[in-house]
């Protein structure tokens, strides 16, 4: 029986999707896990794989076309099956024929004309104008962190063109076309608005001097013409994927990636069975925890200080703000000035937690940190206090159905908050591996935008720097953030006697619109119980 495939909702803000490319045509055989199409959302272009097997009988959205979420994207069934009742009698659009080619060419022509609408020159035949992509829902401009192709280099579909720095992360940007890189619309280190000309690709020797003038000057050498860039000695092109370790780009379908996040599976340890080793749904379903490799050593969760500057007596210096630092400043200011913060503090006796950690770390191939224990205890405490796991939405409060904890990580450009999805369902080993992986990739700018979205609560830990207590600004749209201090040996009173104890101070910043004082205090008391009596986490 035929199955109707609808336009998927691939992000929390997506209302419609655009079919960037079909990987299957009407009449093609489709297997579970095959890539049906590439769907462009409001944040990125994602592969969409089939969950059913059969023959592609109907394409509901032409390549380059857009449709609302949950509308008919495709129909898969038995070859020759009558699907008129599912399509309202409409004939399936031809795929692979002259009409599709014509539609594709019209779409490309339309996109090209839109991209260069502010220039008077026509786009020569065979030339493609690449625009600055919108890689996140809040992105208004992008900065070219690094070019991987120089003017004159041959470019193939799938080659890495450049690294684009958005307001959230640095992301690889791949070419969708074959040809020669004829022009760079933005110099390395320069920024440009979304949809402005990023690059021009076409046949070698084509004159594109009048097409797509740069929209934004580079941060350095703003007076330098693009022609000088073309004549400059070419640097060796870096077409290879990042080498090894956790910075490696993993080929994985969006569905498999979501399942891996939900299950706390490290995708770097999964062997893919799809095309070219791509990880698909069944690989995650059949994954055995015994396959987990010990995580490489990485800095602790909230860890690195800002890049040290050289002090020069009597000389003032300047550091241009990165996109990340600009957006951090904007978001923190908005949070501080719009959400009425208040703070609660509590002392935790960590004696039993220290013993429990030592016992856990005595197990083979196991090493967890106090931060991992705090993350786990916080996630379980949020189950009992769902009001703290909520968000303010103007005329209503949204009580989140998942517990996704954001862990603050310091990077040279500022602060990012990678998110552990469904943290309450993860064990210590999974939390430890995920935090180390994300912290390492955050510092090398290897995190993807979707790995920093969807948090419902955040944790910031400065204990490794010896900070005993501090307060944090709430990471919107969360309603609370936990600040973790160092474990300090100090005198405490126990059973009427003064003894040495290991004390850690926690500070909880709350948005008073959502979390009342008593609610915040009860949450901290539950968290205190879990940390002072770690066995209660097993109940």
CSV table of N, CA and C in Angstrom, one decimal, residues 47 61 90 122 132 162 217 300 306 311 366 397 421 484 517 528 534:
chain,number,residue,atom,x,y,z
A,47,UNK,N,19.8,16.5,4.6
A,47,UNK,CA,19.4,15.3,3.9
A,47,UNK,C,18.1,14.7,4.5
A,61,UNK,N,6.5,18.1,-4.6
A,61,UNK,CA,7.2,19.4,-4.7
A,61,UNK,C,8.4,19.3,-5.6
A,90,UNK,N,-4.1,14.2,-9.6
A,90,UNK,CA,-3.1,14.9,-10.3
A,90,UNK,C,-2.0,14.0,-10.8
A,122,UNK,N,24.5,41.0,-16.7
A,122,UNK,CA,23.8,39.7,-16.8
A,122,UNK,C,24.8,38.6,-16.5
A,132,UNK,N,25.7,34.3,0.2
A,132,UNK,CA,25.9,34.0,1.6
A,132,UNK,C,24.7,33.3,2.2
A,162,UNK,N,34.3,27.0,1.7
A,162,UNK,CA,34.8,28.0,2.8
A,162,UNK,C,34.2,27.6,4.1
A,217,UNK,N,33.1,44.9,2.8
A,217,UNK,CA,34.5,44.9,2.7
A,217,UNK,C,35.1,43.9,3.8
A,300,UNK,N,37.9,20.2,30.4
A,300,UNK,CA,36.7,20.1,31.1
A,300,UNK,C,35.6,20.9,30.5
A,306,UNK,N,39.9,33.2,28.0
A,306,UNK,CA,40.0,33.9,26.7
A,306,UNK,C,41.5,34.0,26.3
A,311,UNK,N,50.9,42.3,26.6
A,311,UNK,CA,50.8,43.7,27.2
A,311,UNK,C,52.0,44.5,26.6
A,366,UNK,N,36.5,3.6,32.6
A,366,UNK,CA,35.5,4.6,33.1
A,366,UNK,C,36.2,5.8,33.8
A,397,UNK,N,3.4,30.3,29.7
A,397,UNK,CA,4.7,29.6,30.1
A,397,UNK,C,4.7,28.3,29.4
A,421,UNK,N,21.1,16.6,24.7
A,421,UNK,CA,19.6,16.3,24.5
A,421,UNK,C,19.2,15.2,25.4
A,484,UNK,N,28.4,26.7,39.2
A,484,UNK,CA,29.0,25.7,40.1
A,484,UNK,C,30.4,26.2,40.5
A,517,UNK,N,10.4,32.1,44.1
A,517,UNK,CA,11.5,31.8,45.1
A,517,UNK,C,11.4,30.4,45.7
A,528,UNK,N,20.6,19.2,46.1
A,528,UNK,CA,21.5,19.0,47.3
A,528,UNK,C,21.4,17.5,47.8
A,534,UNK,N,24.5,10.3,46.7
A,534,UNK,CA,24.5,9.9,45.3
A,534,UNK,C,23.7,8.6,45.0
